[in-house]
Short mmCIF file of N, CA and C in Angstrom, two decimals:
data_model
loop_
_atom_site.label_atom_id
_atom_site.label_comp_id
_atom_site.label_asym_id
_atom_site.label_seq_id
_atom_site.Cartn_x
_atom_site.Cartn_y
_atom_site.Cartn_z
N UNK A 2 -3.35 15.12 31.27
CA UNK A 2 -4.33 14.88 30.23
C UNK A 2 -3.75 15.11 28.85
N UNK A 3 -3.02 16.50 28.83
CA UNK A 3 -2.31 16.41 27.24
C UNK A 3 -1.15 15.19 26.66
N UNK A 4 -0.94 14.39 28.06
CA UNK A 4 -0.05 13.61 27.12
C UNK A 4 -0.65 12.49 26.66
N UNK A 5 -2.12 12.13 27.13
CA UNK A 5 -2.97 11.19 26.85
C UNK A 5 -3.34 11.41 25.18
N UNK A 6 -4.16 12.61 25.18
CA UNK A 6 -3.71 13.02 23.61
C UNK A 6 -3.02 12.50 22.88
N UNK A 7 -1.97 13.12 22.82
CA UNK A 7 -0.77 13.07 22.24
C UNK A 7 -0.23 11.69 22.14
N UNK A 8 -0.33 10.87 22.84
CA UNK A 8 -0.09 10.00 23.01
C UNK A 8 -1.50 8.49 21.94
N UNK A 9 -2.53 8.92 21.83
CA UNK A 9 -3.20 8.52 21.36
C UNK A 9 -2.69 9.02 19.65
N UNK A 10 -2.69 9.91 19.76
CA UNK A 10 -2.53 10.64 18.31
C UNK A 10 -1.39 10.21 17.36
N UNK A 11 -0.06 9.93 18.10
CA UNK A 11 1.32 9.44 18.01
C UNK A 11 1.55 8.55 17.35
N UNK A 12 0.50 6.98 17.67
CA UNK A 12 0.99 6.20 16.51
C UNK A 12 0.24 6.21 14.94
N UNK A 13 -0.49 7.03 15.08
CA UNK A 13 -0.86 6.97 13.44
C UNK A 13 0.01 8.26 12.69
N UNK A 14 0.77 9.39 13.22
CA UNK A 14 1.48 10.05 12.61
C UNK A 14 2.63 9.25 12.68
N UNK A 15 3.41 8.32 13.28
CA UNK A 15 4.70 7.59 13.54
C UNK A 15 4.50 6.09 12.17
N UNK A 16 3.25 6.20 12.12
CA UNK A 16 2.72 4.46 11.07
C UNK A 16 2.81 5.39 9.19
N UNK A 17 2.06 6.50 9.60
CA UNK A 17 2.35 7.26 8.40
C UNK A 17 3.66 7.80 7.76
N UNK A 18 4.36 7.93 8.66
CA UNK A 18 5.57 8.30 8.57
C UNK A 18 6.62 6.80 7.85
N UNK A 19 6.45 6.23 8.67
CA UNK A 19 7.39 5.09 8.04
C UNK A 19 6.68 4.33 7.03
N UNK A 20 5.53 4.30 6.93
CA UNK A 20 5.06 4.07 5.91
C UNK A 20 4.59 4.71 4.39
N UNK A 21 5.52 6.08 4.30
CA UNK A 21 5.62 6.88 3.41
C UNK A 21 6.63 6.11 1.88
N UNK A 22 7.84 5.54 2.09
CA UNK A 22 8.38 4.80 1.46
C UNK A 22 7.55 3.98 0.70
N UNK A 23 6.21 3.13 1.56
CA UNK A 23 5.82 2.16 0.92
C UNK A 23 4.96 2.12 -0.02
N UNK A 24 4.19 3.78 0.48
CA UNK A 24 3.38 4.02 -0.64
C UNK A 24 3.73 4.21 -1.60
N UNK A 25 4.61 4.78 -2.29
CA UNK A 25 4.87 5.17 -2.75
C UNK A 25 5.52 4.25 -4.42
N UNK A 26 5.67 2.84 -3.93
CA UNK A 26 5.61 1.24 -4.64
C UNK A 26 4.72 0.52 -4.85
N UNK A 27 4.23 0.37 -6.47
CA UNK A 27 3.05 -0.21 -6.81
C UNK A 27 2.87 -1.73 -6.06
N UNK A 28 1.74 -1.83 -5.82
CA UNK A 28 1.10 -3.23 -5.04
C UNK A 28 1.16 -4.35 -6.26
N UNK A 29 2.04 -4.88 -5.67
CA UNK A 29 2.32 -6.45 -6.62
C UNK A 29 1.10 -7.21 -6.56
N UNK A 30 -0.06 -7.19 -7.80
CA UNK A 30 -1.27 -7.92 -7.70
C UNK A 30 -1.45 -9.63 -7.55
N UNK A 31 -0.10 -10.18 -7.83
CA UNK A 31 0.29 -11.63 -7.57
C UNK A 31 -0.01 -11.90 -6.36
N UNK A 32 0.13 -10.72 -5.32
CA UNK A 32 0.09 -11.35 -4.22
C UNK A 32 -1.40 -11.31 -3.55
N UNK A 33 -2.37 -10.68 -4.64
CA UNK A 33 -3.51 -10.39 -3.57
C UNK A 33 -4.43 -11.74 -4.15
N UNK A 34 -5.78 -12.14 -3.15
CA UNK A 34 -5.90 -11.84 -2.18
C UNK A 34 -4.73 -12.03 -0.69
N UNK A 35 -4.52 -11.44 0.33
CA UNK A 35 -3.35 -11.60 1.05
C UNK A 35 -4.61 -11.58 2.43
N UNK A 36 -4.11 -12.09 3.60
CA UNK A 36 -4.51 -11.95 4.88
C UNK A 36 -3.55 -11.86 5.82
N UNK A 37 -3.97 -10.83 6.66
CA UNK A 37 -2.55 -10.44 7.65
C UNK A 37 -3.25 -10.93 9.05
N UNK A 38 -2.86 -11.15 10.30
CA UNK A 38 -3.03 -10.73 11.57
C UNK A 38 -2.01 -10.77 12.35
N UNK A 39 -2.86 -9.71 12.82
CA UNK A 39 -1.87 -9.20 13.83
C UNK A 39 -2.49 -8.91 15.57
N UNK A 40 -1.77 -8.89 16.38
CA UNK A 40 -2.18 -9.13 17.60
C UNK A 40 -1.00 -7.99 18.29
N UNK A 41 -1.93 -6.94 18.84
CA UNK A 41 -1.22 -5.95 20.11
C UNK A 41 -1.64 -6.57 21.29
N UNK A 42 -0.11 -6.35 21.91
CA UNK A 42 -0.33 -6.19 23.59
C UNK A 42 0.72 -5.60 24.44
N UNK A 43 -0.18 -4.31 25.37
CA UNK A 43 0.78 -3.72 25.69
C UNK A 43 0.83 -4.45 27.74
N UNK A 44 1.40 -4.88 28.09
CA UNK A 44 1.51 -5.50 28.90
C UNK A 44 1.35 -3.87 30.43
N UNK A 45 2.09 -2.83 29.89
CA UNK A 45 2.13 -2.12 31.00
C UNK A 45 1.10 -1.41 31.38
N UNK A 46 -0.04 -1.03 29.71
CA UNK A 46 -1.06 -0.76 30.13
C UNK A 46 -2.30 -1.26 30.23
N UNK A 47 -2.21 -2.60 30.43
CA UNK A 47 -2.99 -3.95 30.05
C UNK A 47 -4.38 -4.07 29.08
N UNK A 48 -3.48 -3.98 27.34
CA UNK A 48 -4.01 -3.43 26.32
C UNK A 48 -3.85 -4.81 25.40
N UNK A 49 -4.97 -5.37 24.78
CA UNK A 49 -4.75 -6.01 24.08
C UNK A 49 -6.14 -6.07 22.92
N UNK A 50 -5.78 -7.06 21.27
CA UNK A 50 -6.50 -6.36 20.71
C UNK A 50 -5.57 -7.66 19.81
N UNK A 51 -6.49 -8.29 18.88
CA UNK A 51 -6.09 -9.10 17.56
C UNK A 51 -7.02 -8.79 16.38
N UNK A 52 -6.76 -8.49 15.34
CA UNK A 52 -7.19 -8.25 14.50
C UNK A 52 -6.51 -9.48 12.88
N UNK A 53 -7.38 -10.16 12.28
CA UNK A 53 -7.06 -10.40 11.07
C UNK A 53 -7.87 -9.89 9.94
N UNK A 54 -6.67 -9.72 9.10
CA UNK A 54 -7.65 -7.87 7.81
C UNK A 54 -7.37 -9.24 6.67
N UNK A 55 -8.14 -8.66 5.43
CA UNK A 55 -8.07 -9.48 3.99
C UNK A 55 -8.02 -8.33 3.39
N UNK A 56 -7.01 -8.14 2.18
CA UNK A 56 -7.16 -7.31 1.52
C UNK A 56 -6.98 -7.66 -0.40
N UNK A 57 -7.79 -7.37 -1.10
CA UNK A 57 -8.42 -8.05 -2.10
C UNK A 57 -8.45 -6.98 -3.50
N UNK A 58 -8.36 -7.48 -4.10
CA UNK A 58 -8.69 -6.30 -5.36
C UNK A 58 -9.96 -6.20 -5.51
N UNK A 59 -10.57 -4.88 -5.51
CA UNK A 59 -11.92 -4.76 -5.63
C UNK A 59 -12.20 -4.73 -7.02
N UNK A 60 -13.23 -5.17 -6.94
CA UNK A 60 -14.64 -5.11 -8.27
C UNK A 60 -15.40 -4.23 -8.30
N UNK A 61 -15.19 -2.92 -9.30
CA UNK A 61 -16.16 -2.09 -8.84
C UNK A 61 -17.63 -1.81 -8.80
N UNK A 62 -17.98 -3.23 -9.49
CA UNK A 62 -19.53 -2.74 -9.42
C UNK A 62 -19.65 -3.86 -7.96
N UNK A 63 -18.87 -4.20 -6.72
CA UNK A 63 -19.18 -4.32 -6.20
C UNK A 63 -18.84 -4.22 -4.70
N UNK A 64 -18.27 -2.63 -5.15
CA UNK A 64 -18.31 -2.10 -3.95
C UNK A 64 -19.29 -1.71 -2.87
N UNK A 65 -18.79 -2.27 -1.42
CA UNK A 65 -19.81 -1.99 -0.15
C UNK A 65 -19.88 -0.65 0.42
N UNK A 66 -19.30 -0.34 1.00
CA UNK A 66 -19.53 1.00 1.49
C UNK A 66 -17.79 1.25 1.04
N UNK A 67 -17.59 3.12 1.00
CA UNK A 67 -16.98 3.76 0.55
C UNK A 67 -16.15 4.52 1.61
N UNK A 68 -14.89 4.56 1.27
CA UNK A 68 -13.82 5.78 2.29
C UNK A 68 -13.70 6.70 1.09
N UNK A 69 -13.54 6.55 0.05
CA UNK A 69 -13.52 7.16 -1.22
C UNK A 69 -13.36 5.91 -2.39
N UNK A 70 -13.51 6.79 -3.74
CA UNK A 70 -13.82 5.65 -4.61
C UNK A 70 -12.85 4.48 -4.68
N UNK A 71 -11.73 4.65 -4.32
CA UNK A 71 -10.72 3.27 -4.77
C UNK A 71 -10.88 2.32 -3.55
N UNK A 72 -11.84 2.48 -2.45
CA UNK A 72 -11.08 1.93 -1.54
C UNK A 72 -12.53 1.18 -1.18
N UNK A 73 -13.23 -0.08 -0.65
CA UNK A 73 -13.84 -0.48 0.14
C UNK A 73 -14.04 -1.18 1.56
N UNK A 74 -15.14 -1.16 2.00
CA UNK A 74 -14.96 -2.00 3.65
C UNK A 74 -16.14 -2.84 3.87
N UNK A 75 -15.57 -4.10 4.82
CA UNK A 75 -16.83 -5.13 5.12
C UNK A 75 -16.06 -5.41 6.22
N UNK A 76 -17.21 -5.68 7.12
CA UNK A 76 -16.98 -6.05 8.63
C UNK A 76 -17.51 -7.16 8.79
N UNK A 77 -16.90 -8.61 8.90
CA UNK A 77 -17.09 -9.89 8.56
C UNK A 77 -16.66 -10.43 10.15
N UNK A 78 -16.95 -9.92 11.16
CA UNK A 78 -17.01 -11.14 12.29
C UNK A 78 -17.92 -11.00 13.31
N UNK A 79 -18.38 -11.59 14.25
CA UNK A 79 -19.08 -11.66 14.98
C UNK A 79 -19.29 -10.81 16.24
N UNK A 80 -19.93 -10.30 17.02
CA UNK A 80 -19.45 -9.85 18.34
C UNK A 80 -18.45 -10.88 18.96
N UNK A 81 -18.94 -12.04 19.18
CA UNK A 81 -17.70 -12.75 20.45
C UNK A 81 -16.32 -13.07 19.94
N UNK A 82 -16.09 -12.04 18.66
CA UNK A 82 -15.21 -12.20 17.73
C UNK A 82 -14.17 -11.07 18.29
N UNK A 83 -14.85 -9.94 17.62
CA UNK A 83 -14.51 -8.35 18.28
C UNK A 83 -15.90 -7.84 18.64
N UNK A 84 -16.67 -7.12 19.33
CA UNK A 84 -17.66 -6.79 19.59
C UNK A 84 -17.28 -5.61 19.08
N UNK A 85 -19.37 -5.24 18.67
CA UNK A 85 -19.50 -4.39 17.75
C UNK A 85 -19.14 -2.79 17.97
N UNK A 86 -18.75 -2.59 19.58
CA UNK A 86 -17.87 -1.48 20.56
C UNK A 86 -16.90 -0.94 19.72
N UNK A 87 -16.14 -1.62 18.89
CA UNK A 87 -14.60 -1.39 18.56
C UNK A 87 -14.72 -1.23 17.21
N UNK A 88 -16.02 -1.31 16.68
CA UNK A 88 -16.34 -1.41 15.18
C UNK A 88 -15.89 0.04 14.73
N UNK A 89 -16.22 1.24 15.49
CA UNK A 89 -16.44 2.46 15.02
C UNK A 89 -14.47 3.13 15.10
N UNK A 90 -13.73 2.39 16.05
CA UNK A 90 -12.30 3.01 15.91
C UNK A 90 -11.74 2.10 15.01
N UNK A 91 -11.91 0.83 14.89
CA UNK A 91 -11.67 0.06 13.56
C UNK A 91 -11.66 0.64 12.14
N UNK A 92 -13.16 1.01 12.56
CA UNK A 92 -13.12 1.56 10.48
C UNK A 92 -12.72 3.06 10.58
N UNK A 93 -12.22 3.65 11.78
CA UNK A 93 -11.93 5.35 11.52
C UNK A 93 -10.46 5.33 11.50
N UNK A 94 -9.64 4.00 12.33
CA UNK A 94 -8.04 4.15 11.93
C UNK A 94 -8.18 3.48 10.11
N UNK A 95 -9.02 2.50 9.83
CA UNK A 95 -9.06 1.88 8.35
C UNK A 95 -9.23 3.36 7.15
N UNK A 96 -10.49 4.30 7.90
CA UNK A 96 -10.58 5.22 6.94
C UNK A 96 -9.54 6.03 7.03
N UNK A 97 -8.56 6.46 7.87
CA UNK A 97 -7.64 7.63 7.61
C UNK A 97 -6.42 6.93 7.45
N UNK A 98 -6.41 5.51 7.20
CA UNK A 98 -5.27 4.64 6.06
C UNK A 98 -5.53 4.80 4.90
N UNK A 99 -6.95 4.69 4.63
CA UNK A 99 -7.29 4.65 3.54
C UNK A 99 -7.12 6.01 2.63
N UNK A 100 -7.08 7.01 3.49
CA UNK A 100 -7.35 8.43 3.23
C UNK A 100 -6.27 8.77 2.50
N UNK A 101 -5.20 8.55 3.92
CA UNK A 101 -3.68 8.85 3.38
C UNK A 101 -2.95 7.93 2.44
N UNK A 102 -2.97 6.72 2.16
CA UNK A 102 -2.98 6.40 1.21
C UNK A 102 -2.79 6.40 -0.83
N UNK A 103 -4.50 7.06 -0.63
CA UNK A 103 -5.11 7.66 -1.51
C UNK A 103 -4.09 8.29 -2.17
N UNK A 104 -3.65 9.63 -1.21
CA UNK A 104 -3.15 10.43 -1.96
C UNK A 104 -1.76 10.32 -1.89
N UNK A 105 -1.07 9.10 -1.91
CA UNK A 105 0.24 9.61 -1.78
C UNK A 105 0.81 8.25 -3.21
N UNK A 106 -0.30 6.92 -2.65
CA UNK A 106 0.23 5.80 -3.45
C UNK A 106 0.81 6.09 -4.41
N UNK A 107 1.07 5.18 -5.66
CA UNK A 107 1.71 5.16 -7.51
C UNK A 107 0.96 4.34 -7.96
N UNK A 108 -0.44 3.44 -7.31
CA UNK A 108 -1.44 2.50 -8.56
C UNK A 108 -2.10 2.88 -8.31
N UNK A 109 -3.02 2.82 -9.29
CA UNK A 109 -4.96 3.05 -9.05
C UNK A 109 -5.73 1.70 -8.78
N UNK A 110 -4.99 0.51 -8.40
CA UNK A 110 -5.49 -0.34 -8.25
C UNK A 110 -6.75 -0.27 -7.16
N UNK A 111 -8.07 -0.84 -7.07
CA UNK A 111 -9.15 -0.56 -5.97
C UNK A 111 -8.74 -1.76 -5.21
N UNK A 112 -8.85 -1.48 -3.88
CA UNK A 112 -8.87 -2.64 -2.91
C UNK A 112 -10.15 -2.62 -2.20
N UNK A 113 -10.16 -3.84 -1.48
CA UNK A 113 -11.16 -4.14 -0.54
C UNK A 113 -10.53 -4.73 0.49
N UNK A 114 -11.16 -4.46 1.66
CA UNK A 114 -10.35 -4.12 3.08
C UNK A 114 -11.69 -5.06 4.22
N UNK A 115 -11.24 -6.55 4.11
CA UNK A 115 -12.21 -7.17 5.07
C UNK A 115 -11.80 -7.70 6.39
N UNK A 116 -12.32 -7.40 7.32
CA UNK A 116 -12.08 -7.14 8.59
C UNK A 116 -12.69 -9.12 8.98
N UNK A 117 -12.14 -10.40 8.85
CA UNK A 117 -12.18 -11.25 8.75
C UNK A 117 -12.33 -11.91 10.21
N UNK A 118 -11.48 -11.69 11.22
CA UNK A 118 -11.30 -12.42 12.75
C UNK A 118 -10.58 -11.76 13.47
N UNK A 119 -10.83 -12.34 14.97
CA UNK A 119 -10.27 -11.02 15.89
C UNK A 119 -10.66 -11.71 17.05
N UNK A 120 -9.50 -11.02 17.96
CA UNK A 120 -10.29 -11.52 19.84
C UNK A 120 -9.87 -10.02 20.15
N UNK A 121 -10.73 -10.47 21.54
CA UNK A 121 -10.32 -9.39 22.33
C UNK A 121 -10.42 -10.10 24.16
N UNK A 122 -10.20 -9.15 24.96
CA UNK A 122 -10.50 -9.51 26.28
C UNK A 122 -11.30 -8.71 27.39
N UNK A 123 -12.32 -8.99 27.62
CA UNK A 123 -13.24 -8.22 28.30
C UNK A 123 -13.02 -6.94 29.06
N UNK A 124 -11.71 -7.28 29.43
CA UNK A 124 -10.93 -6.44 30.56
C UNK A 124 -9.82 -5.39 30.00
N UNK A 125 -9.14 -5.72 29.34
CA UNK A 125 -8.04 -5.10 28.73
C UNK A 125 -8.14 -4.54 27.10
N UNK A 126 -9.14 -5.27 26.32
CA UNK A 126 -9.41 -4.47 25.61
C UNK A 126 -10.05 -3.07 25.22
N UNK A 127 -9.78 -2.07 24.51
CA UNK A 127 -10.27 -1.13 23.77
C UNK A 127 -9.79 -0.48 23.01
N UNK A 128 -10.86 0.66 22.77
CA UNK A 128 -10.72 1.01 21.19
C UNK A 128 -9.48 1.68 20.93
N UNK A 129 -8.22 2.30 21.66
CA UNK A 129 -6.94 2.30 21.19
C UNK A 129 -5.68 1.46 20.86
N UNK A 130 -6.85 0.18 22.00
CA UNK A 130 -6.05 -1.03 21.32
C UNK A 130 -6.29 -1.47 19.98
N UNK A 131 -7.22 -1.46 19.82
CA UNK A 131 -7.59 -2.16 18.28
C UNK A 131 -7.49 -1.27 17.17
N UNK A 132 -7.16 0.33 17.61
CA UNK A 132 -6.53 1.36 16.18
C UNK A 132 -5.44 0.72 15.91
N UNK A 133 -4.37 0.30 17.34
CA UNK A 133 -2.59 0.06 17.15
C UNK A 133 -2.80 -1.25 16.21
N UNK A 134 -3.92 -1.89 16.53
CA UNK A 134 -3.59 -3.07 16.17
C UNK A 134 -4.10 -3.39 14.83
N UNK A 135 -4.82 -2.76 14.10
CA UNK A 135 -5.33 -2.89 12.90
C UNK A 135 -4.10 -2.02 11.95
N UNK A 136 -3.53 -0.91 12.47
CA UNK A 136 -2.25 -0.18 11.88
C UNK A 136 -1.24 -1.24 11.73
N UNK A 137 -1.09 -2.01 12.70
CA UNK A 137 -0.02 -3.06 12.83
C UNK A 137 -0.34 -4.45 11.82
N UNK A 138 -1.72 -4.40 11.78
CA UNK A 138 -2.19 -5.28 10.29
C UNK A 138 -1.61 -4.54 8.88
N UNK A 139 -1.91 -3.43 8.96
CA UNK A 139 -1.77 -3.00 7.86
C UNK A 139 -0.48 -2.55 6.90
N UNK A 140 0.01 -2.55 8.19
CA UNK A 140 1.87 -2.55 8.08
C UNK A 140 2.73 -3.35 7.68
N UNK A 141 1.77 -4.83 8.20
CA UNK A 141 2.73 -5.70 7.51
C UNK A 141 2.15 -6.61 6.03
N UNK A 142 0.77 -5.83 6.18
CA UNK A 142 -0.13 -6.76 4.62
C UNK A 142 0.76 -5.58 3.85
N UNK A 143 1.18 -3.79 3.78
CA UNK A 143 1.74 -3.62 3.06
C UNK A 143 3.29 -4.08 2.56
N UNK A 144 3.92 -4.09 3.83
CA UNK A 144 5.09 -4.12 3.41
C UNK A 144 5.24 -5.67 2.64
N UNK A 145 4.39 -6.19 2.88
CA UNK A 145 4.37 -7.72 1.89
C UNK A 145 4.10 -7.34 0.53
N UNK A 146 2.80 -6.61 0.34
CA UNK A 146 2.42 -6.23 -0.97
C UNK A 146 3.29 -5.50 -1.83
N UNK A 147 3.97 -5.02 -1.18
CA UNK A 147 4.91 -4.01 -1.79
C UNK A 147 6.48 -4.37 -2.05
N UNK A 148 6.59 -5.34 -1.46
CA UNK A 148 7.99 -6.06 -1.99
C UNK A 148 8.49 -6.45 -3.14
#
């Protein structure tokens, strides 16, 4: 059981980690709005999970709901899209990106963080699939933004 843990816990200290460099480089605003997707699958533990994120410069008088002030979220797809199951590890790996983030970035630029399209599979999906896989969005909308 502890390596299940641990093992859950692993890739968001391993995504933070290598993604320490990036924060740390102001977000080239040329490039926003940007849309990433990305698609996990772990074949051995029959895990799968697609996610496409938008990430946008926010407007602040029209921010939706809040992780803290610079940051917003909208959940823009359908159940037979991602069902609304996966909604709650979606926006809790989004909020503790958003978290860490916060405090490490070099702009004050506000973003907005829209959760646009997505599959999943009745059988093989869940909600640790779709943390890896929204981290794995976010990994590569930064390392774009940040180039």
């Amino acid at each position: 059981m502890e390596n299940k843990v641990h093992h859950i816990h692993m890739p968001q200290h391993q995504f933070h980690k290598r993604m320490q460099p990036v924060y740390k480089k102001p977000i080239d605003p040329s490039k926003l709005p940007i849309e990433i997707e990305h698609t996990y699958r772990n074949n051995s533990s029959n895990r799968y999970a697609k996610i496409k994120i938008r990430i946008e410069e926010e407007i602040a008088e029209e921010i939706i709901g809040t992780y803290n002030p610079e940051f917003s979220y909208s959940w823009m797809v359908e159940d037979h899209q991602i069902p609304s199951a996966f909604k709650a590890d979606i926006s809790k790996a989004l909020g503790n990106f958003c978290l860490v983030y916060s405090l490490t970035r070099s702009d004050t630029m506000l973003l907005r963080f829209s959760i646009i399209d997505g599959n999943f599979h009745p059988v093989e999906s869940c909600g640790i699939g779709f943390t890896i896989c929204i981290f794995g969005a976010l990994e590569k909308a930064f390392n774009t933004l940040h180039e």
